[in-house]
Coordinates of C-alpha atoms in Angstrom, one line a residue:
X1 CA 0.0 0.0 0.0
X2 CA 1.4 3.7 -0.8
X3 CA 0.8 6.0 2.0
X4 CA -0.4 9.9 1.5
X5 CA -1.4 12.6 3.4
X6 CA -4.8 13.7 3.9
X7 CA -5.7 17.5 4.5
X8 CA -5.4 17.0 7.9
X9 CA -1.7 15.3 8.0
X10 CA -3.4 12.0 9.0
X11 CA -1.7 9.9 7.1
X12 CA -3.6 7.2 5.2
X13 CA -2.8 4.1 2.9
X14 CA -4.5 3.8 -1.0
X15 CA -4.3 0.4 -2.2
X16 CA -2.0 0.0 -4.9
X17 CA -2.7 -3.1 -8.3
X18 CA 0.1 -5.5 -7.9
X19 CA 1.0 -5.8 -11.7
X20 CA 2.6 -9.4 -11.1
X21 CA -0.7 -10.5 -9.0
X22 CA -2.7 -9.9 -12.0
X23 CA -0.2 -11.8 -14.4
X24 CA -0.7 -14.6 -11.8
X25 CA -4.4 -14.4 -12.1
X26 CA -4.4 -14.2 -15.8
X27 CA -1.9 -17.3 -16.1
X28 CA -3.9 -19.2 -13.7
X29 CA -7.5 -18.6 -15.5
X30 CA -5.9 -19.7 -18.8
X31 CA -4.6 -22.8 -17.3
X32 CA -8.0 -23.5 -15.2
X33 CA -10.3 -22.9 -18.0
X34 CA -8.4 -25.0 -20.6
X35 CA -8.9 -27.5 -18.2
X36 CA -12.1 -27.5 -16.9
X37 CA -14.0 -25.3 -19.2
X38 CA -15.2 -21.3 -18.5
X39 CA -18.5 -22.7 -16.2
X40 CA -16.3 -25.6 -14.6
X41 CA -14.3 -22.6 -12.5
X42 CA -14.9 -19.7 -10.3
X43 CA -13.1 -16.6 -9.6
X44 CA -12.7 -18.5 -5.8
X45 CA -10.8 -21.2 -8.3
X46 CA -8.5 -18.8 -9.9
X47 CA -8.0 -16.7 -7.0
X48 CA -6.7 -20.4 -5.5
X49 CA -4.3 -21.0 -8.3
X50 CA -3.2 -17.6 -8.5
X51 CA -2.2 -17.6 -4.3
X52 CA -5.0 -15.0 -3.7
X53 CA -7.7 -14.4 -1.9
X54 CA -11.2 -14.3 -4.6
X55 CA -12.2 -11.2 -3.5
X56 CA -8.6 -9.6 -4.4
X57 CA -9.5 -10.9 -8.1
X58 CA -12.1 -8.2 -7.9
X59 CA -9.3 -5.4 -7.5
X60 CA -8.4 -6.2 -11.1
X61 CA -11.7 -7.6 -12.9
X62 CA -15.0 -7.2 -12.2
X63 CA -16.1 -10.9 -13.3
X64 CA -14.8 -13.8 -14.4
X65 CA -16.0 -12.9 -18.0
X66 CA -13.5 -9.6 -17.4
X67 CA -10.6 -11.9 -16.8
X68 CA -11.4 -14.4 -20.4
X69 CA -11.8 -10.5 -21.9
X70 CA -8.4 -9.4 -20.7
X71 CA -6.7 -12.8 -21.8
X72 CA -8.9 -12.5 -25.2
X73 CA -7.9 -8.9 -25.5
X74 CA -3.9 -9.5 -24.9
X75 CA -4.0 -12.4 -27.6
X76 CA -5.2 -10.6 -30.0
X77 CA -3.3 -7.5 -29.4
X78 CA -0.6 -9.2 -29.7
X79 CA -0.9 -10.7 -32.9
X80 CA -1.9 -7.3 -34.7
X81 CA 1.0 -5.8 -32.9
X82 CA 3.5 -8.3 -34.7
X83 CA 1.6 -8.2 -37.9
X84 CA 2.0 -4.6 -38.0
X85 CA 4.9 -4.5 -37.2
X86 CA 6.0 -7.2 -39.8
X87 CA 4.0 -5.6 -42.8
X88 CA 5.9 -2.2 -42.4
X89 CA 9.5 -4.1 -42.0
X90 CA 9.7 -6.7 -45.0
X91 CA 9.6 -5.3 -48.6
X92 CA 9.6 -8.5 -49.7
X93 CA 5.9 -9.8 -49.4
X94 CA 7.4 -13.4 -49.5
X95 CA 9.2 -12.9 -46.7
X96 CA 6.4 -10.6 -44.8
X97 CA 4.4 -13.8 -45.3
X98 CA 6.8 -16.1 -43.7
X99 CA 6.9 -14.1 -41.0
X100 CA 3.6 -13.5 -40.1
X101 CA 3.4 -17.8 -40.1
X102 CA 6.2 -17.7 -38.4
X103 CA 4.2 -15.7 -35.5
X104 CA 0.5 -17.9 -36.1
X105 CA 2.9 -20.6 -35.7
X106 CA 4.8 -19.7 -32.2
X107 CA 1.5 -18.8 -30.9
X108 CA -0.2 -22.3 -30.9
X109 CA 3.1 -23.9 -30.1
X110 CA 4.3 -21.7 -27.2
X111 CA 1.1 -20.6 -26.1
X112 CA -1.0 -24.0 -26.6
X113 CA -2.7 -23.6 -23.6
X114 CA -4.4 -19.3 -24.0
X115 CA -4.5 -20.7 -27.9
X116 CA -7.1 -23.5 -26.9
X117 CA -9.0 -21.1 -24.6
X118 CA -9.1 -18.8 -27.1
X119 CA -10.5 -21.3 -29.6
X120 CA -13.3 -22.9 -27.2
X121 CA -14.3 -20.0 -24.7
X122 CA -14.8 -17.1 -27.0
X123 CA -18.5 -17.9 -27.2
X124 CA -18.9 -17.3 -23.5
X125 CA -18.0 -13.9 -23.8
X126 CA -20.5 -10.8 -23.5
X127 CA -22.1 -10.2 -26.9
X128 CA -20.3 -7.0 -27.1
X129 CA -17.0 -7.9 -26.3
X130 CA -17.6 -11.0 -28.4
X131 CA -18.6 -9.1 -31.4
X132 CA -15.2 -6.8 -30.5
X133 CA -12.7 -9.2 -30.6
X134 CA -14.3 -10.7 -33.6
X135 CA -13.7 -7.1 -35.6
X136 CA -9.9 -7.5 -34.1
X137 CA -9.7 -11.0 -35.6
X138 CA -11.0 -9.9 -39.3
X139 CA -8.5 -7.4 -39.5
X140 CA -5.6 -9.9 -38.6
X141 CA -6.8 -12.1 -41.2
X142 CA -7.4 -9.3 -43.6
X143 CA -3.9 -8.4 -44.3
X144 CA -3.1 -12.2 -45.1
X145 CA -5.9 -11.9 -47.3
X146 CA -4.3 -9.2 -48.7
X147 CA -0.9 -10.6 -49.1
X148 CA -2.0 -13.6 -50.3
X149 CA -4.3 -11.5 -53.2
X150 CA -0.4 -9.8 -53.9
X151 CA 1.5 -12.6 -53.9
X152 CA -1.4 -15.1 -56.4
X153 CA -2.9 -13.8 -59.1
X154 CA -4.4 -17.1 -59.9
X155 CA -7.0 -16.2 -56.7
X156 CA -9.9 -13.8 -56.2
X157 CA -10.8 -12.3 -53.4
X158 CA -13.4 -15.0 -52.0
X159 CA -10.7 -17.5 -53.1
X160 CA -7.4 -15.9 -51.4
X161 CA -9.6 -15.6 -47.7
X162 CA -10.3 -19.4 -48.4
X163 CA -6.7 -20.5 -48.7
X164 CA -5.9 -18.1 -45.9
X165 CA -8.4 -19.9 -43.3
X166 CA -7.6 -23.2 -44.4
X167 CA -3.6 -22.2 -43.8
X168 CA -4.3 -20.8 -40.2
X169 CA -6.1 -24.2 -39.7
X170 CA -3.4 -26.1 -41.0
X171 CA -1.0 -24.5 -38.1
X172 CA -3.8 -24.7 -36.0
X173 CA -5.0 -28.7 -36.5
X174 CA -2.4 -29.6 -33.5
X175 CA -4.0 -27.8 -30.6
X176 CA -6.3 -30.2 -29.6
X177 CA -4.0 -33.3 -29.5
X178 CA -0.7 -34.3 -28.4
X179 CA 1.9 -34.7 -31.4
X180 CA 4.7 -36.1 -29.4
X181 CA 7.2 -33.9 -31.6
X182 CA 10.2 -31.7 -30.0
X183 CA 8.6 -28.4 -30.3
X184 CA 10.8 -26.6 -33.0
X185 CA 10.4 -30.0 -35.3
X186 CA 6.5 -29.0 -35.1
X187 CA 7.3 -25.3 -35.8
X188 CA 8.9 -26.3 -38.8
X189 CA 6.6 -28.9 -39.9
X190 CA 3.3 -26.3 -39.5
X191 CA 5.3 -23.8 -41.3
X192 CA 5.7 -25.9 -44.2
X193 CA 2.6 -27.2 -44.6
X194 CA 0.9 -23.6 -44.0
X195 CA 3.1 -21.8 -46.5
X196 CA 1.9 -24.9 -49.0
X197 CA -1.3 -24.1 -48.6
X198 CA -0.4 -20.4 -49.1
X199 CA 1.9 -21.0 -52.0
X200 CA 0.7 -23.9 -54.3
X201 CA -1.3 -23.2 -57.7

């Protein structure tokens, strides 16, 4: 707590948000809810995980739907964030490409576990936020779409957003079972068979 002083010099304490309690919380609803399911745990359950209190959940999120929105909203933040960032580096659209599987890639591999929340919980959102991070996810796809319309001429439009969903399921076909490959042999093997999907005529 950070202590000031009121108007009559008595001094007081405001409660200050721990920055690391709320990674913890955020870490520990991820790995709950891939496990159990978003109605299988409580904010009592995270707060357990998390080694606090439920109640202090509540100094950081106002529900448990709060916490799937701040996981949701970090995910996808990210992922524009690198995309941005990649579109504006590479000249090379090739290369841009790679890249940006590169990142779809490292996502499911090294964050399986907020990957397959992602994929199964988004429907217990609130409408509103639900129909927010949807908007975030069409514009992440939309500059694929767009690459993919530069790189093939052989595609329209309808036909470039096909061959870009059915590469981001290629990388994404391993979440939901155990491969048994080192993890770098599966980076490379998703990355192959996405940018085939990307690249054939």
């Amino acid at each position: 707590m950070r202590p000031t002083t009121s108007q009559d010099n008595v001094v007081v304490h405001q409660r200050t948000r721990d920055p690391a309690r709320k990674e913890r919380i955020l870490a520990a609803a991820a790995d709950l809810v891939a496990g159990k399911g978003y109605h299988g745990v409580s904010m009592a359950d995270i707060g357990a995980a998390a080694g606090v209190t439920g109640s202090a959940i509540y100094r950081h999120f106002e529900s448990k739907s709060a916490v799937l929105v701040a996981l949701f909203d970090r995910v996808i933040d990210g992922l524009l964030r690198d995309e941005h960032e990649i579109v504006n580096s590479y000249d090379d659209l090739g290369e841009a490409f790679s890249r940006l599987v590169e990142g779809q890639v490292e996502f499911v591999v090294s964050d399986r576990v907020l990957a397959q929340v992602y994929h199964n919980e988004i429907h217990n959102l609130p409408e509103v936020d639900r129909r927010r991070l949807r908007r975030k996810q069409r514009l992440y796809l939309e500059e694929w779409v767009h690459l993919v319309g530069e790189l093939r001429d052989d595609l329209n439009d309808a036909e470039a957003r096909a061959v870009v969903h059915a590469a981001i399921g290629a990388i994404q076909s391993t979440l939901f079972y155990n491969t048994g490959l080192a993890d770098d042999r599966l980076r490379q093997l998703l990355a192959q068979a996405a940018l085939f999907v990307l690249r054939s005529t």
